[in-house]
mmCIF file of N, CA and C in Angstrom:
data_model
loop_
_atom_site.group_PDB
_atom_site.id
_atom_site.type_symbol
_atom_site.label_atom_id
_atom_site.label_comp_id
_atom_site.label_asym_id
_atom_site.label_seq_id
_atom_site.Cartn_x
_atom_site.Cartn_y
_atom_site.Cartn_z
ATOM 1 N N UNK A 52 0.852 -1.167 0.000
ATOM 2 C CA UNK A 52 0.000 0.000 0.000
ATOM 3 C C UNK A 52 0.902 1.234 0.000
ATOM 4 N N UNK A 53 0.613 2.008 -1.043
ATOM 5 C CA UNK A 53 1.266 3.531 -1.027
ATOM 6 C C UNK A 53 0.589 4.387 -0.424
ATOM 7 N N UNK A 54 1.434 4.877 0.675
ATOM 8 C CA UNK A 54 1.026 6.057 1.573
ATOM 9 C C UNK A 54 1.263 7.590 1.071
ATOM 10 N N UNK A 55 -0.092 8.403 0.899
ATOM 11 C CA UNK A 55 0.420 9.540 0.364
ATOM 12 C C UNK A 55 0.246 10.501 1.818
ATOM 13 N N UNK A 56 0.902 11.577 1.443
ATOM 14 C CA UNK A 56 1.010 11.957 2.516
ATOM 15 C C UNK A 56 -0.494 12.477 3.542
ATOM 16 N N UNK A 57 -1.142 12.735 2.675
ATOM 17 C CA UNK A 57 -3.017 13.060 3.594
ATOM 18 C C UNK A 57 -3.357 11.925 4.360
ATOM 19 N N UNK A 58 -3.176 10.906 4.045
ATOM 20 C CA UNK A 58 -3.021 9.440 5.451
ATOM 21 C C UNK A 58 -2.317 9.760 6.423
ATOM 22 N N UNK A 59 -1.103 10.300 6.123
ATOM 23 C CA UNK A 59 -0.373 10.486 7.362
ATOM 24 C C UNK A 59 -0.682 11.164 8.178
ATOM 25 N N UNK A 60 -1.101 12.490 7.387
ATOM 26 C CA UNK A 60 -1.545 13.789 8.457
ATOM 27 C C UNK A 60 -2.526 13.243 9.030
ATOM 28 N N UNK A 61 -3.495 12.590 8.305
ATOM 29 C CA UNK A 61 -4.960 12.449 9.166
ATOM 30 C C UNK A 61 -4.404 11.494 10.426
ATOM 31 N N UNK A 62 -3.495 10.475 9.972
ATOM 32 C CA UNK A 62 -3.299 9.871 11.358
ATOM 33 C C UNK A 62 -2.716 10.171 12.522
ATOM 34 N N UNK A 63 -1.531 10.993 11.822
ATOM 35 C CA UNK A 63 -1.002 12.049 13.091
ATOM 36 C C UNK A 63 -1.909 13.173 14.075
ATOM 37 N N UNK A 64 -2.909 13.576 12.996
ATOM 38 C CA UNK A 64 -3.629 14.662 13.563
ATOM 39 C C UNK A 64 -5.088 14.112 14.209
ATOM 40 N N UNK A 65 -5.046 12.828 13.861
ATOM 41 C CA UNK A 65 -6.598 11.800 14.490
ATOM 42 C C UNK A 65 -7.994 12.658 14.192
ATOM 43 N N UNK A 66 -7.609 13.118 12.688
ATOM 44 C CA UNK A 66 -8.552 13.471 11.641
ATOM 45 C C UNK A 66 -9.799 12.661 11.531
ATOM 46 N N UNK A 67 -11.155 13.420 11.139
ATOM 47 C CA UNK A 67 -11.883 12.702 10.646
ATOM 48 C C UNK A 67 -12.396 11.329 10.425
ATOM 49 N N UNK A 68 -11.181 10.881 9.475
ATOM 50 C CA UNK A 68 -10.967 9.471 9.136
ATOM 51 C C UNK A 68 -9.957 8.763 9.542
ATOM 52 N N UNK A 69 -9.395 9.357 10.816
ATOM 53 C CA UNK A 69 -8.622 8.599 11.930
ATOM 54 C C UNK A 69 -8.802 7.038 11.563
ATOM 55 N N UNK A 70 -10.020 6.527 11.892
ATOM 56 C CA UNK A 70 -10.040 5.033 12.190
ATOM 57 C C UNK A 70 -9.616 4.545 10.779
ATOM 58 N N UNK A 71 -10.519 4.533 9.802
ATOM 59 C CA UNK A 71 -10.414 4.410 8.508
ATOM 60 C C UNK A 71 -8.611 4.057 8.215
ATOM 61 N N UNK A 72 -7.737 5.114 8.542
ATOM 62 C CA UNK A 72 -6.467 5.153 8.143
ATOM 63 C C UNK A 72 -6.002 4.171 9.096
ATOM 64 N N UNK A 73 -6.204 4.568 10.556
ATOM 65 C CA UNK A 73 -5.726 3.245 11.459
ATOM 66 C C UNK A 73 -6.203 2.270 11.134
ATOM 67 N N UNK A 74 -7.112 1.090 10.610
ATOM 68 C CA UNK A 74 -7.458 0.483 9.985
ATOM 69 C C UNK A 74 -6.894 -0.167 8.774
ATOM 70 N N UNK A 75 -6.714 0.555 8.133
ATOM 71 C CA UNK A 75 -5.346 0.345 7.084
ATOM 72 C C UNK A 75 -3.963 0.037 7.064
ATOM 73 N N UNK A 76 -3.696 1.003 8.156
ATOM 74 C CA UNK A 76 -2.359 0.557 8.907
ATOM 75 C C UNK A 76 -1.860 -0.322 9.336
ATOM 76 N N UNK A 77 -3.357 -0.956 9.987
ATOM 77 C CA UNK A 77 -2.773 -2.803 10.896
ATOM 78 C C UNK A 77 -3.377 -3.687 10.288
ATOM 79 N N UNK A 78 -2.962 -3.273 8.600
ATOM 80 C CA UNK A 78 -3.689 -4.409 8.025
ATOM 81 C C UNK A 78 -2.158 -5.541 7.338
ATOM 82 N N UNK A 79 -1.063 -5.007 8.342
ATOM 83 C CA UNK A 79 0.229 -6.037 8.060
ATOM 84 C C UNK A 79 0.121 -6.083 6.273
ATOM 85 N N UNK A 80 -0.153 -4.835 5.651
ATOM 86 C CA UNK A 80 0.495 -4.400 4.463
ATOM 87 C C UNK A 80 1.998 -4.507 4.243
ATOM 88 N N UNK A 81 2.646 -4.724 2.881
ATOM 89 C CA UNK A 81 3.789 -3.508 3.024
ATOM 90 C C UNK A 81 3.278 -2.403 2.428
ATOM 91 N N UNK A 82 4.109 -1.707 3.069
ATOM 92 C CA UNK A 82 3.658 -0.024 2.558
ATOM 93 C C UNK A 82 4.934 0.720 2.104
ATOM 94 N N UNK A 83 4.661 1.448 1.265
ATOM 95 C CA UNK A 83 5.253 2.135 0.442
ATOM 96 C C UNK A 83 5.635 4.122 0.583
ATOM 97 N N UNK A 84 6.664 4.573 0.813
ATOM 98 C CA UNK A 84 6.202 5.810 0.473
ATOM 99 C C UNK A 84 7.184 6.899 -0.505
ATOM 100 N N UNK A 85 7.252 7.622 -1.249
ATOM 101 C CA UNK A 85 8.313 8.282 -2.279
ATOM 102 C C UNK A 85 8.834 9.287 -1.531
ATOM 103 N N UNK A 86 10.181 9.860 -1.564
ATOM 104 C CA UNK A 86 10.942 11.175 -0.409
ATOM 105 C C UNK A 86 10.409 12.531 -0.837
ATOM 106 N N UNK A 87 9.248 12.650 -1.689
ATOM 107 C CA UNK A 87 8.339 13.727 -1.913
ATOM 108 C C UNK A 87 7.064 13.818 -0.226
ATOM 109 N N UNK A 88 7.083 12.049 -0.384
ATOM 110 C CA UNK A 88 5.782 12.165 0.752
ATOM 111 C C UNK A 88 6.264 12.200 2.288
ATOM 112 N N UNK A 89 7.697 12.237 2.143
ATOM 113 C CA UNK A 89 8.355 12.016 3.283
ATOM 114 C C UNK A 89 8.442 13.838 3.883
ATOM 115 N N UNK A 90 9.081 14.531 2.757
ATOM 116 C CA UNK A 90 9.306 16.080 2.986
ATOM 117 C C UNK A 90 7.962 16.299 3.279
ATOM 118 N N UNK A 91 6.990 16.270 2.760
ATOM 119 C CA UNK A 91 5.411 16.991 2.600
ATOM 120 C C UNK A 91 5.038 16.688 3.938
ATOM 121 N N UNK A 92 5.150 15.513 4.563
ATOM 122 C CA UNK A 92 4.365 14.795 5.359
ATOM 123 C C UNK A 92 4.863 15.650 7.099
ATOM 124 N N UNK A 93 6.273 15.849 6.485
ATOM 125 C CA UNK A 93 7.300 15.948 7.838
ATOM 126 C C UNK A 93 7.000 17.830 7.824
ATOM 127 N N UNK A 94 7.346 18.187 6.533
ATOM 128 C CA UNK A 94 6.610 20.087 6.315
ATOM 129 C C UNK A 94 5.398 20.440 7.353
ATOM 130 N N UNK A 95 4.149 19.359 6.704
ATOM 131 C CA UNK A 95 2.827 19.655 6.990
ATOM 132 C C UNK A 95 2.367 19.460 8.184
ATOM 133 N N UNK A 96 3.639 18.064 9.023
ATOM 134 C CA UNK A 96 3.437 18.376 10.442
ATOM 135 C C UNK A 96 4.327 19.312 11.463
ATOM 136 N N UNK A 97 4.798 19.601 11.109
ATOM 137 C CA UNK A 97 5.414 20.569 11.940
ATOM 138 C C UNK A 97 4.783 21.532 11.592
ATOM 139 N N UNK A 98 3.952 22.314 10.649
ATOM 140 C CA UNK A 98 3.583 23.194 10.463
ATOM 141 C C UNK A 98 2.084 23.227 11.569
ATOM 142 N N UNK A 99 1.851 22.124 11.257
ATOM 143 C CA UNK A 99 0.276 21.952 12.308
ATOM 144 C C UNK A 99 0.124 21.675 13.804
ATOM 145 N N UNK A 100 1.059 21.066 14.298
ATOM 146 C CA UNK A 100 1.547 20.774 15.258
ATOM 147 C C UNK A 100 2.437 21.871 16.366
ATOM 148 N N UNK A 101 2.961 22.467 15.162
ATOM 149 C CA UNK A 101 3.912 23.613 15.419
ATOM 150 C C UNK A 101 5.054 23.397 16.340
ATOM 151 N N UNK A 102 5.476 22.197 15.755
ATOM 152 C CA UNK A 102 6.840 21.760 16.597
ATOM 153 C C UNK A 102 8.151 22.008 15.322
ATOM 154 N N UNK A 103 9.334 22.502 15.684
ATOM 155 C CA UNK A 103 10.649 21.757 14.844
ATOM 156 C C UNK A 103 10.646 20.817 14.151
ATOM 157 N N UNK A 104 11.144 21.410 12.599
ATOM 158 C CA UNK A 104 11.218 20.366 11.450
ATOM 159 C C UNK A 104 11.704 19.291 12.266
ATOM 160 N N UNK A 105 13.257 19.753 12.583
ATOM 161 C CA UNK A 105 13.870 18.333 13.393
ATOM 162 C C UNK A 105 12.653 17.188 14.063
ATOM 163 N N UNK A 106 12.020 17.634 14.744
ATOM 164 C CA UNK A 106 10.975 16.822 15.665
ATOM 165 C C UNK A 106 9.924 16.117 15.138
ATOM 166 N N UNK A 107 9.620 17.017 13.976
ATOM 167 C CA UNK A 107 8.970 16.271 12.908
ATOM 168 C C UNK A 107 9.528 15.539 12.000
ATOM 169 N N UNK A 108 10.687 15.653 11.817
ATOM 170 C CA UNK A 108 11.421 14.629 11.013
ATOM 171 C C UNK A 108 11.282 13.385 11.648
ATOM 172 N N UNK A 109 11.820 13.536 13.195
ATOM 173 C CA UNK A 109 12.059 11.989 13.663
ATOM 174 C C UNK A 109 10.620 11.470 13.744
ATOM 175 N N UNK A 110 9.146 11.947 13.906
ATOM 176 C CA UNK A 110 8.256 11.566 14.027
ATOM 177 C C UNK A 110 7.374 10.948 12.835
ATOM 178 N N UNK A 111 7.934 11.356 11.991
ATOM 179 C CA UNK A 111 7.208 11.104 11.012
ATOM 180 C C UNK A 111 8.385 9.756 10.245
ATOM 181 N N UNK A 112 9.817 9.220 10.648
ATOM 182 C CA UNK A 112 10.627 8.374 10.221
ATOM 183 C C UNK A 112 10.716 7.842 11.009
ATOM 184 N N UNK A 113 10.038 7.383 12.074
ATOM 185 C CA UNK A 113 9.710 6.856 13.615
ATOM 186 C C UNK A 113 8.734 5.951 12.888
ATOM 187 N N UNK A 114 7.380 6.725 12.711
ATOM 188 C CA UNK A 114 6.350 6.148 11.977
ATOM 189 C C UNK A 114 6.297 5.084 10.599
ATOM 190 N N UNK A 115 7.594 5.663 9.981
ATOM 191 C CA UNK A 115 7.407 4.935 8.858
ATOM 192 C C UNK A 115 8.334 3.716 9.167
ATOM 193 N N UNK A 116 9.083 3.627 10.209
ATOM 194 C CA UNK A 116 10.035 1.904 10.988
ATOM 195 C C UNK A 116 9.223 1.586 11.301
ATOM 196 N N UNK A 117 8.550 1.750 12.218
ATOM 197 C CA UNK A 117 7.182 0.971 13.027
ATOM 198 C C UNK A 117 6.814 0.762 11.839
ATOM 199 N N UNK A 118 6.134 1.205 10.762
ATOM 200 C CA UNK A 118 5.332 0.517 9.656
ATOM 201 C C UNK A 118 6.155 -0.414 8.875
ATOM 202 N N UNK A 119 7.645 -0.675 9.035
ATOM 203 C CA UNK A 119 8.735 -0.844 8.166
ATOM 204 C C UNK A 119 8.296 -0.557 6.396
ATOM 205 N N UNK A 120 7.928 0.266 6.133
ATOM 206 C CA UNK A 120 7.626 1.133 5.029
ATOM 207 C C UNK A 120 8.749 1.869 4.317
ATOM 208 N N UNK A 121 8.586 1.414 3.077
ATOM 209 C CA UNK A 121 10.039 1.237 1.976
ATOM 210 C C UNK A 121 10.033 2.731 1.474
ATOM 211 N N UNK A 122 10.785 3.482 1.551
ATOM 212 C CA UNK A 122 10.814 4.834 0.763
ATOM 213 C C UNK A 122 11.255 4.370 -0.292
ATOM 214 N N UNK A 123 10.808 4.657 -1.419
ATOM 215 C CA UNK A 123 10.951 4.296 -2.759
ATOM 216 C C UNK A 123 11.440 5.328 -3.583
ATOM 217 N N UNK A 124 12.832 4.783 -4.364
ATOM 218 C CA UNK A 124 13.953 5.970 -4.818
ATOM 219 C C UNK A 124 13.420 6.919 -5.991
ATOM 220 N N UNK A 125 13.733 8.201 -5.924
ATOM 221 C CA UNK A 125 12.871 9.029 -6.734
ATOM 222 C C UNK A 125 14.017 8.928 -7.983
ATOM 223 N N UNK A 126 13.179 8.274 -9.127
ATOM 224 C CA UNK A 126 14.108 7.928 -10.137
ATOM 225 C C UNK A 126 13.565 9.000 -11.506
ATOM 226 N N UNK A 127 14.347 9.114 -13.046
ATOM 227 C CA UNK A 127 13.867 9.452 -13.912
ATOM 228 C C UNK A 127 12.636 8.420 -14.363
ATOM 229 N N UNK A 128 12.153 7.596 -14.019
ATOM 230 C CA UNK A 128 11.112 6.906 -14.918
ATOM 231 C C UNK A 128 9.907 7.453 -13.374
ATOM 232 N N UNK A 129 10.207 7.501 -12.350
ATOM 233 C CA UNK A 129 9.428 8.208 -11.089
ATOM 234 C C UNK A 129 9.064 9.758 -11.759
ATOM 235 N N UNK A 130 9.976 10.490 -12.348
ATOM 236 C CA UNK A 130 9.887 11.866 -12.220
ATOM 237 C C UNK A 130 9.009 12.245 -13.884
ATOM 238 N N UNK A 131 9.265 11.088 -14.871
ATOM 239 C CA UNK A 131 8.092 11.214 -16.159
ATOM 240 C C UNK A 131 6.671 10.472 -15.497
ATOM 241 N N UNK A 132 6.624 9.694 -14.784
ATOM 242 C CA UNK A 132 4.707 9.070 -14.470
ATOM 243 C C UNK A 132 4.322 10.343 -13.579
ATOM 244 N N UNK A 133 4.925 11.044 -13.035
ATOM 245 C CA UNK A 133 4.710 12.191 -12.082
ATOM 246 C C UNK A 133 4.545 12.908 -12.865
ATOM 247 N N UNK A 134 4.907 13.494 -14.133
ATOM 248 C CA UNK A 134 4.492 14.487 -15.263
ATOM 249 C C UNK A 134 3.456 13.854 -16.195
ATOM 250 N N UNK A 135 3.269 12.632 -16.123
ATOM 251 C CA UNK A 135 2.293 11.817 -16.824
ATOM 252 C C UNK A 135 1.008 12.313 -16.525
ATOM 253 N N UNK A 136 1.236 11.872 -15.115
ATOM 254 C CA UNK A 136 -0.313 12.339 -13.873
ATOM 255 C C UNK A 136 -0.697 13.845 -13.973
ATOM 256 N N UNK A 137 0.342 14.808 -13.714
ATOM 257 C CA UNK A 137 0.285 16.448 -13.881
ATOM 258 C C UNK A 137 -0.975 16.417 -15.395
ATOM 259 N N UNK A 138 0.164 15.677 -15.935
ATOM 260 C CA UNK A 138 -0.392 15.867 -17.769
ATOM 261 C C UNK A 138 -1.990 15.718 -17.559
ATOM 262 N N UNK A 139 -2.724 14.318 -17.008
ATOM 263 C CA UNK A 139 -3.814 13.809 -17.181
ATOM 264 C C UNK A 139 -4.613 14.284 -15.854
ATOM 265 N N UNK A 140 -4.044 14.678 -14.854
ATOM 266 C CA UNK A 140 -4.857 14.944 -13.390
ATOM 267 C C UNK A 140 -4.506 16.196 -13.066
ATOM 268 N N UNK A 141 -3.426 16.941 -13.298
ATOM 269 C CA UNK A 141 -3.128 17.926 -12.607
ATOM 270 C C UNK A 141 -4.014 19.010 -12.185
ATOM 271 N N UNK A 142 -3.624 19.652 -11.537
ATOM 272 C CA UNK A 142 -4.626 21.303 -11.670
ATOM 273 C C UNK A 142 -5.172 22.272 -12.885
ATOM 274 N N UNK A 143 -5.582 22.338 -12.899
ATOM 275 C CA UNK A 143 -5.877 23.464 -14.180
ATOM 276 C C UNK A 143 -6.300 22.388 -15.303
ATOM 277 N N UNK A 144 -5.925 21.186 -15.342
ATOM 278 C CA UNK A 144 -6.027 20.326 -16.206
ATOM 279 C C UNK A 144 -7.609 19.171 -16.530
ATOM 280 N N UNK A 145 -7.796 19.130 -15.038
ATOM 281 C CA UNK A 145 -8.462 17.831 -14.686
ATOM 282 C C UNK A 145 -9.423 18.383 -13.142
ATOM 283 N N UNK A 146 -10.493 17.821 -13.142
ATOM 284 C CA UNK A 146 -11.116 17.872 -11.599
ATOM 285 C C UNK A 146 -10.179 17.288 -10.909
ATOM 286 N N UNK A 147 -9.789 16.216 -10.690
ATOM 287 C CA UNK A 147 -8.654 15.997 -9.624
ATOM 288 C C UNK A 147 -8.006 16.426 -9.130
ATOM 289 N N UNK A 148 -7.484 17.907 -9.959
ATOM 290 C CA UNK A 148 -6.546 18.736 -9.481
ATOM 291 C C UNK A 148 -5.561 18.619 -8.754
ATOM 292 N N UNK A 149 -4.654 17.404 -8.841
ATOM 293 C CA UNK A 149 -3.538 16.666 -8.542
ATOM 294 C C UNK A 149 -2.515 17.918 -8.492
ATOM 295 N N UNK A 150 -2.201 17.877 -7.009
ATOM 296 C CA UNK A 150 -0.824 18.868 -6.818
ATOM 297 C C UNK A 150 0.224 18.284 -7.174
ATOM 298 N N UNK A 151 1.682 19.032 -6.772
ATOM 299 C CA UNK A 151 3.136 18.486 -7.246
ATOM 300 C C UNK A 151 3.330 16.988 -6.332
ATOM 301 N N UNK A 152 2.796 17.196 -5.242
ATOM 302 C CA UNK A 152 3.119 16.331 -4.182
ATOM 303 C C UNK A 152 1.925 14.847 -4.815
ATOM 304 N N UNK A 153 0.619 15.288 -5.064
ATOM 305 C CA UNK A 153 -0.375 14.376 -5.141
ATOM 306 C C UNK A 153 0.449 13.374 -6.618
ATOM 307 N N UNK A 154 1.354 14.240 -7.620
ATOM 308 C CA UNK A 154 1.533 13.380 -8.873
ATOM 309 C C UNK A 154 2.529 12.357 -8.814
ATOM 310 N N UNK A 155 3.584 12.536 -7.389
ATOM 311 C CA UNK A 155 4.488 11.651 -6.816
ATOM 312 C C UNK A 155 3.820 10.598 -6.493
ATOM 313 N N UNK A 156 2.963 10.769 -5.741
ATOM 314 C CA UNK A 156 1.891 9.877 -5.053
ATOM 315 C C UNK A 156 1.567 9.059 -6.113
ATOM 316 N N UNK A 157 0.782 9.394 -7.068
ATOM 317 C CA UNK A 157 -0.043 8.976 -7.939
ATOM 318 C C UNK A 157 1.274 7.907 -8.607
ATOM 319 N N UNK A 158 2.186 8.493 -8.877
ATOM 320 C CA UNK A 158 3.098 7.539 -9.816
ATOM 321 C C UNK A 158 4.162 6.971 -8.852
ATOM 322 N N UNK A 159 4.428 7.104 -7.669
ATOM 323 C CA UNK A 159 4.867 5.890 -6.388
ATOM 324 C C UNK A 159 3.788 4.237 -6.557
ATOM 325 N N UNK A 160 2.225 5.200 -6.212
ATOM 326 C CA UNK A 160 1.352 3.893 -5.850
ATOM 327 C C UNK A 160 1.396 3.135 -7.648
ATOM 328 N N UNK A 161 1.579 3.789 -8.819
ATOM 329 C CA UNK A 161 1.730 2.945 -10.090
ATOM 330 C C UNK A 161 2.517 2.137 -9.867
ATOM 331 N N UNK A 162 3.852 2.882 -9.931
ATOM 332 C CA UNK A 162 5.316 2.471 -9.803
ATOM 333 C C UNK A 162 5.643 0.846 -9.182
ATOM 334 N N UNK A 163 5.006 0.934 -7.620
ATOM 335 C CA UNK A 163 4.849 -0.225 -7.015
ATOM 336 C C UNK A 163 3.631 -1.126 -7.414
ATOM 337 N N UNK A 164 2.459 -0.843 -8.011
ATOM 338 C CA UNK A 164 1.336 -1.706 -8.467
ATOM 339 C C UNK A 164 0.897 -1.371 -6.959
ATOM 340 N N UNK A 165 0.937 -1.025 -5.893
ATOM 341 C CA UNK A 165 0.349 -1.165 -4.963
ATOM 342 C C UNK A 165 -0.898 -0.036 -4.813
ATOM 343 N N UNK A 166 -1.698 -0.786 -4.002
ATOM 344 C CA UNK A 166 -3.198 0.091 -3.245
ATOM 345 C C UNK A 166 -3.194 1.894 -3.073
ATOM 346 N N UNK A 167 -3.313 2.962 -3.299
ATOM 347 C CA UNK A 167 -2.882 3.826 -2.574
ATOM 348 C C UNK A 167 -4.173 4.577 -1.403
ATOM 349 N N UNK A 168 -3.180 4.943 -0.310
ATOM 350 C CA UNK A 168 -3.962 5.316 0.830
ATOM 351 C C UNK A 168 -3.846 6.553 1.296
ATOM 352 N N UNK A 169 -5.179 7.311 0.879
ATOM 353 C CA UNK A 169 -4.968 8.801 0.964
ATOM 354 C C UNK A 169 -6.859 9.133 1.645
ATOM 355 N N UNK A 170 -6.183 10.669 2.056
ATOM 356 C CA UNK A 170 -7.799 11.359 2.511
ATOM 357 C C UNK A 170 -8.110 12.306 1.639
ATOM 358 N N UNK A 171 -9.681 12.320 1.528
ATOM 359 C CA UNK A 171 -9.632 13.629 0.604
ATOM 360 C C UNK A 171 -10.757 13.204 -1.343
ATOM 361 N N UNK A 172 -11.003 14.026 -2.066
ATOM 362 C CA UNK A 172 -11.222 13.977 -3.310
ATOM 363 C C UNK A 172 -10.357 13.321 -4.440
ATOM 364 N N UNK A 173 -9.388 13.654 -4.355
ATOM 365 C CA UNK A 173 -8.649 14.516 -5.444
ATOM 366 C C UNK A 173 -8.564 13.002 -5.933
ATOM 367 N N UNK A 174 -7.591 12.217 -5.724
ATOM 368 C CA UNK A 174 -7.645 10.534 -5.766
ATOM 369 C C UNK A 174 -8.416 10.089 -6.712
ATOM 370 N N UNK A 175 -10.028 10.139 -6.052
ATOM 371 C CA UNK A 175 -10.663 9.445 -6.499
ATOM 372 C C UNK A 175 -11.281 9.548 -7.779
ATOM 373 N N UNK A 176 -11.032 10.686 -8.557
ATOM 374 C CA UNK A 176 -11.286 10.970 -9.424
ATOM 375 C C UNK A 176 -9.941 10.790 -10.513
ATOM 376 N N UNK A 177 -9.360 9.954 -10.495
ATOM 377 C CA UNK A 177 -8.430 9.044 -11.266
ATOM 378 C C UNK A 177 -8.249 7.750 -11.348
ATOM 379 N N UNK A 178 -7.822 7.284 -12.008
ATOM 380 C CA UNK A 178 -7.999 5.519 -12.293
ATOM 381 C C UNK A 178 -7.428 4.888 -11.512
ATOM 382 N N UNK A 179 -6.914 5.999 -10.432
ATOM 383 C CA UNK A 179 -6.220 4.861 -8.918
ATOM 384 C C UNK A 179 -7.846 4.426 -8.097
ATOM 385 N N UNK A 180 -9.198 5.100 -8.629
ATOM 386 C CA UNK A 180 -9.685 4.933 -7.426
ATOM 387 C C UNK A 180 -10.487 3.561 -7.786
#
């Protein structure tokens, strides 16, 4: 399962769809995540939380051992399915309105063939859903 980063926040922040994501989590997946969802994830909590990148770094690479969750190397064939997605989902382009961060996502969860696990619209209105 590819984790984009709106799973994370919701689980860190015991969002909404808290259970839903915890649920997912202990479903002894492997899980997946790209060093786009790693920065975003670690940005967006410290920003909300309002603690030190540092603090959010270790919390959010804390999280992903406990999950033993593979960061997956951001390669040139990673960085064209990510312009693929922009191309077909992006903003301005598509209702999905797939951000920079959402097209990593989108072409991580290809990349691996795996599930992807996110909160939110934007997703589901692409052929991941």
């Amino acid at each position: 399962m590819f984790l984009d980063t709106s799973a994370i926040i919701e689980y860190f922040l015991e969002g909404p769809e808290y259970e839903r994501i915890s649920a997912a989590l202990a479903t002894g997946s492997q899980f997946f995540v790209s060093p786009t969802v790693v920065f975003e994830a670690t940005t967006v909590l410290a920003g909300k939380r309002r603690i030190e990148v540092d603090d959010a770094t270790k919390l959010v690479l804390d999280f992903l051992t406990e999950l033993n969750a593979e960061i997956l190397p951001a390669t040139r064939d990673t960085a064209l399915a990510a312009l693929d997605a922009f191309s077909r989902y992006g903003k301005g382009r598509h209702p999905a309105r797939l951000n920079f961060g959402d097209c990593f996502s989108y072409a991580g969860a290809k990349a691996s063939g795996a599930a992807l696990l996110y909160v939110g619209e934007d997703f589901r209105r692409t052929d991941l859903a």
